[in-house]
CSV table of C-alpha atoms in Angstrom, one decimal:
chain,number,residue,atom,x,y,z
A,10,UNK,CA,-22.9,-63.0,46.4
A,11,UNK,CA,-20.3,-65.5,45.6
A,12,UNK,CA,-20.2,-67.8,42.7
A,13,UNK,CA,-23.3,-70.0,41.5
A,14,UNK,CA,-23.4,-73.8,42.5
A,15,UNK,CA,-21.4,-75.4,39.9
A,16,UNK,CA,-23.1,-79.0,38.8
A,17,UNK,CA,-20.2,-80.6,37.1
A,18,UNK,CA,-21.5,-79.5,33.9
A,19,UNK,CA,-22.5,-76.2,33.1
A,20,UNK,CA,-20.6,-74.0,35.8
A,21,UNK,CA,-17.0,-74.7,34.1
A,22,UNK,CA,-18.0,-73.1,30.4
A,23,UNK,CA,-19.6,-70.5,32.0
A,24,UNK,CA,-16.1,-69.7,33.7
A,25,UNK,CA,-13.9,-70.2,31.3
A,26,UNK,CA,-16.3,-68.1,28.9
A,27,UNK,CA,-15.6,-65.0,31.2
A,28,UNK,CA,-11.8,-65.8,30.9
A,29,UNK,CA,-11.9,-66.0,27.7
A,30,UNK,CA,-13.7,-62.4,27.6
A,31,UNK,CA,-11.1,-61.0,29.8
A,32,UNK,CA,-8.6,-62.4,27.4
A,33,UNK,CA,-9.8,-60.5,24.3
A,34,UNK,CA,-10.4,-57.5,26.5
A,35,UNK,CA,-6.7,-57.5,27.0
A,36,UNK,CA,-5.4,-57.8,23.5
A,37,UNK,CA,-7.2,-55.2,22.6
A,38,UNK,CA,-5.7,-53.1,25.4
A,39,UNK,CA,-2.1,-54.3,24.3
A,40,UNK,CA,-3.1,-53.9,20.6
A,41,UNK,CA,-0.6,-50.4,20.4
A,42,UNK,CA,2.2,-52.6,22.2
A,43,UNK,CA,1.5,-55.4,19.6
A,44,UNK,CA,1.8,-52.9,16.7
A,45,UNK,CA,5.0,-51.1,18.1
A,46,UNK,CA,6.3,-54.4,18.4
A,47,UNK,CA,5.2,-56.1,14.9
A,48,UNK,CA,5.8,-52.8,13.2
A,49,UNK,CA,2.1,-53.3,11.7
A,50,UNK,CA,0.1,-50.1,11.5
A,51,UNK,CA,-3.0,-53.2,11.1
A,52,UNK,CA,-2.9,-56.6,11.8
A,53,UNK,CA,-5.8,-58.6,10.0
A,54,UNK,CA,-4.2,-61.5,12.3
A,55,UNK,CA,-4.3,-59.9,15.8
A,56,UNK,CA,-7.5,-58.6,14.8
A,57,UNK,CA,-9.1,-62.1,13.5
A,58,UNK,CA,-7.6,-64.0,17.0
A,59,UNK,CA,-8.9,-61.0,19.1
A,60,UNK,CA,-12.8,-61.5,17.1
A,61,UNK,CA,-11.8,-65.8,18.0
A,62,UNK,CA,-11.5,-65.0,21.4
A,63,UNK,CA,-14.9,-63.0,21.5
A,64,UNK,CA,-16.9,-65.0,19.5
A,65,UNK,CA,-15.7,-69.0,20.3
A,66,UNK,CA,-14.2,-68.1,23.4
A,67,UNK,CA,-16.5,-66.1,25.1
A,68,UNK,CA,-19.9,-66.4,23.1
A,69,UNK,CA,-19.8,-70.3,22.6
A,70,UNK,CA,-18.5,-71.5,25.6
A,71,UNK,CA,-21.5,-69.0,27.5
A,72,UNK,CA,-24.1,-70.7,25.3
A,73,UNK,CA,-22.6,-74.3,25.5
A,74,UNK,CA,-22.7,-73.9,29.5
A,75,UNK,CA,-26.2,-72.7,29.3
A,76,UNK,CA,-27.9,-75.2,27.3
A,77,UNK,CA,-26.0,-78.0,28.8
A,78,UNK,CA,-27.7,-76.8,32.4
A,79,UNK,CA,-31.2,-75.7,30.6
A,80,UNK,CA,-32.0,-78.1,28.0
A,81,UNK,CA,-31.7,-81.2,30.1
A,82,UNK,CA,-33.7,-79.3,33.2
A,83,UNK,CA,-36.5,-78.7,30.8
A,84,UNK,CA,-37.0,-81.7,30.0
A,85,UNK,CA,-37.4,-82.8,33.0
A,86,UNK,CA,-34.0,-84.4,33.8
A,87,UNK,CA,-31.9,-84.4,36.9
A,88,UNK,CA,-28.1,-83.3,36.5
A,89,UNK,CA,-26.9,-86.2,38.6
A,90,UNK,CA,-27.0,-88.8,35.8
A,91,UNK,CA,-25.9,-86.0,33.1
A,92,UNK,CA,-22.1,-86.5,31.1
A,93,UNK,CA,-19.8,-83.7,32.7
A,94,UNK,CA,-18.9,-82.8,28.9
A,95,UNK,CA,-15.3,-82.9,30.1
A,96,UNK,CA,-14.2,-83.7,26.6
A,97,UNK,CA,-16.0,-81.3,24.4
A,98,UNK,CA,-14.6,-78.2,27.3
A,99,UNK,CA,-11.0,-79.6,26.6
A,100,UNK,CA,-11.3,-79.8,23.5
A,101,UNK,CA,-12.7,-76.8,22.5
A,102,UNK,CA,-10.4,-74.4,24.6
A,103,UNK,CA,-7.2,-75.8,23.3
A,104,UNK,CA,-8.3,-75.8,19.9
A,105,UNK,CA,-9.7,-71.9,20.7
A,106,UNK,CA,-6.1,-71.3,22.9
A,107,UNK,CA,-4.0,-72.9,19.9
A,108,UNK,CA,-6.4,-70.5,16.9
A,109,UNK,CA,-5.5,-67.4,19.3
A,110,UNK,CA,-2.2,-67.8,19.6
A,111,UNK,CA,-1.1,-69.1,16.2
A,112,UNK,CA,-3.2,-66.5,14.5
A,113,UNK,CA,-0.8,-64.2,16.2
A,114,UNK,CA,2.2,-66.1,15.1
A,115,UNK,CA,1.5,-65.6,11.5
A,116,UNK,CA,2.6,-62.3,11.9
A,117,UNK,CA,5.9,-63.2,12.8
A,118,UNK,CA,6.5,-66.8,11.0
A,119,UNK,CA,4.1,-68.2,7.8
A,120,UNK,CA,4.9,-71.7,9.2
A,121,UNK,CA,2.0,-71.0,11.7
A,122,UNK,CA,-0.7,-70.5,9.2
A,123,UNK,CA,0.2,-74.8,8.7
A,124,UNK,CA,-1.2,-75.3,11.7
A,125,UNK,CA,-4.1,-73.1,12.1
A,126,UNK,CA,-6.2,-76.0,10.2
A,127,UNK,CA,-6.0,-78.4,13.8
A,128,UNK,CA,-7.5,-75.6,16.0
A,129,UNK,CA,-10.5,-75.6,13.5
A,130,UNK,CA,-10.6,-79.6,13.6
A,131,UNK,CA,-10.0,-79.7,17.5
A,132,UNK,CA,-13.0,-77.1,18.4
A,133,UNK,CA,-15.6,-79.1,15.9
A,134,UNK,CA,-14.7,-82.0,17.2
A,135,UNK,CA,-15.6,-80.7,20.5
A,136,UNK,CA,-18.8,-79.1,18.9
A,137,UNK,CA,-20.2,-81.9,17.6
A,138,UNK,CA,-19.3,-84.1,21.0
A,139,UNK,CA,-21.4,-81.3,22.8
A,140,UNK,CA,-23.9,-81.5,20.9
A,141,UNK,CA,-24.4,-85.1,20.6
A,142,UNK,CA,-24.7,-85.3,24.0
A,143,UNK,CA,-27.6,-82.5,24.2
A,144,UNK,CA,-29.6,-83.9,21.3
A,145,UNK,CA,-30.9,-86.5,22.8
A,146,UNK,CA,-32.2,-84.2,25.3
A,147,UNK,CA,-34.4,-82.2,22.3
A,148,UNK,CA,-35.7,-85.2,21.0
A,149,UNK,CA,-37.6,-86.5,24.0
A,150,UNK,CA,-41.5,-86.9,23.2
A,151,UNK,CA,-44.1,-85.2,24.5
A,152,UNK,CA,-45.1,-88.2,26.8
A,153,UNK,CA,-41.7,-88.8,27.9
A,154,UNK,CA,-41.5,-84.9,28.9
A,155,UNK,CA,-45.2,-85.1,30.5
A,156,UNK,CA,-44.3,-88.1,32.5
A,157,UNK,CA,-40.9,-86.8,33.4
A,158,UNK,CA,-42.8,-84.1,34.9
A,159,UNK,CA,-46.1,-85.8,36.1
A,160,UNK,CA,-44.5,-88.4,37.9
A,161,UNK,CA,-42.8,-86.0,40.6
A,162,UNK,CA,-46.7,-84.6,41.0
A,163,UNK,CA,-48.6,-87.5,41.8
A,164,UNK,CA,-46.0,-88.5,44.4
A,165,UNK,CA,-45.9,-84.9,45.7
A,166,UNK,CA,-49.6,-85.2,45.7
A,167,UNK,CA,-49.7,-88.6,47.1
A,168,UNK,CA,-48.2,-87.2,50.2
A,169,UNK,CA,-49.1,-84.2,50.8
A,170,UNK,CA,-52.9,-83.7,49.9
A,171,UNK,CA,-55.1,-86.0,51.3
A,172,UNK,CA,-58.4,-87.4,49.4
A,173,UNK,CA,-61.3,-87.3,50.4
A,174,UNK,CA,-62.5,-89.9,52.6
A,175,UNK,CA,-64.5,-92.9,50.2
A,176,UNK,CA,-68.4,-93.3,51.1
């Protein structure tokens, strides 16, 4: 089967949104080692960055790779002259890696809840990046969606059905 073409878009958040699934997967499978370890019976911590994980990690990224492939195609747009959302990607997964991480930390040192605060900053940042580079995409008129589409017809048409000969 093998993996689907990647664009330079989309294809990277879909990945790292299965890592990111795989990730949480795992803490929850270490979650007795963690507790031996911590001496917790119940960390709302582990718990809260394992929920991070699932929900920004895994959930976001999948629909942030979607509808950067989907919205534009749509409309009628080609993916060659489309932003690779580099930035937004980066940004998003350290500030998600950094909330995972330091969320577990506070368990062990209340220095980390200090710097908690940047993850949140770093992912809307990168939120707000994406999304200013899909809006443009929503807001496209009807006639600029109708001729996006229209124009690839008539030149299909124009070559490949012939009219009828003029009297």
């Amino acid at each position: 089967l093998g993996l689907p073409r990647d664009d330079g878009r989309s294809g990277k958040f879909v990945r790292v949104a299965f890592v990111w699934l795989a990730i949480s997967l795992l803490m929850l499978l270490a979650l007795p080692a963690y507790q031996a370890i911590s001496g917790k019976a119940f960390s709302h911590a582990y718990f809260g960055a394992t929920r991070h994980a699932v929900t920004v990690g895994f959930v976001s990224m999948m629909i942030m790779g979607i509808a950067a492939r989907v919205v534009p195609s749509l409309n009628g747009r080609s993916m060659a002259g489309l932003s690779s959302l580099l930035g937004p990607f980066v940004m998003i997964n350290i500030g998600c890696l950094l909330r995972v991480t330091l969320q577990v930390a506070t368990d062990f040192n209340s220095l980390a809840f200090a710097a908690v605060g940047i993850s949140s900053i770093l992912e809307l940042v990168g939120i707000v990046w994406w999304a200013c580079d899909l809006v443009p995409h929503l807001l496209r008129t009807r006639d600029e969606i109708q001729d996006a589409v229209l124009v690839p017809l008539t030149v299909l048409e124009s070559k490949f059905i012939k009219s009828p000969p003029k009297a």
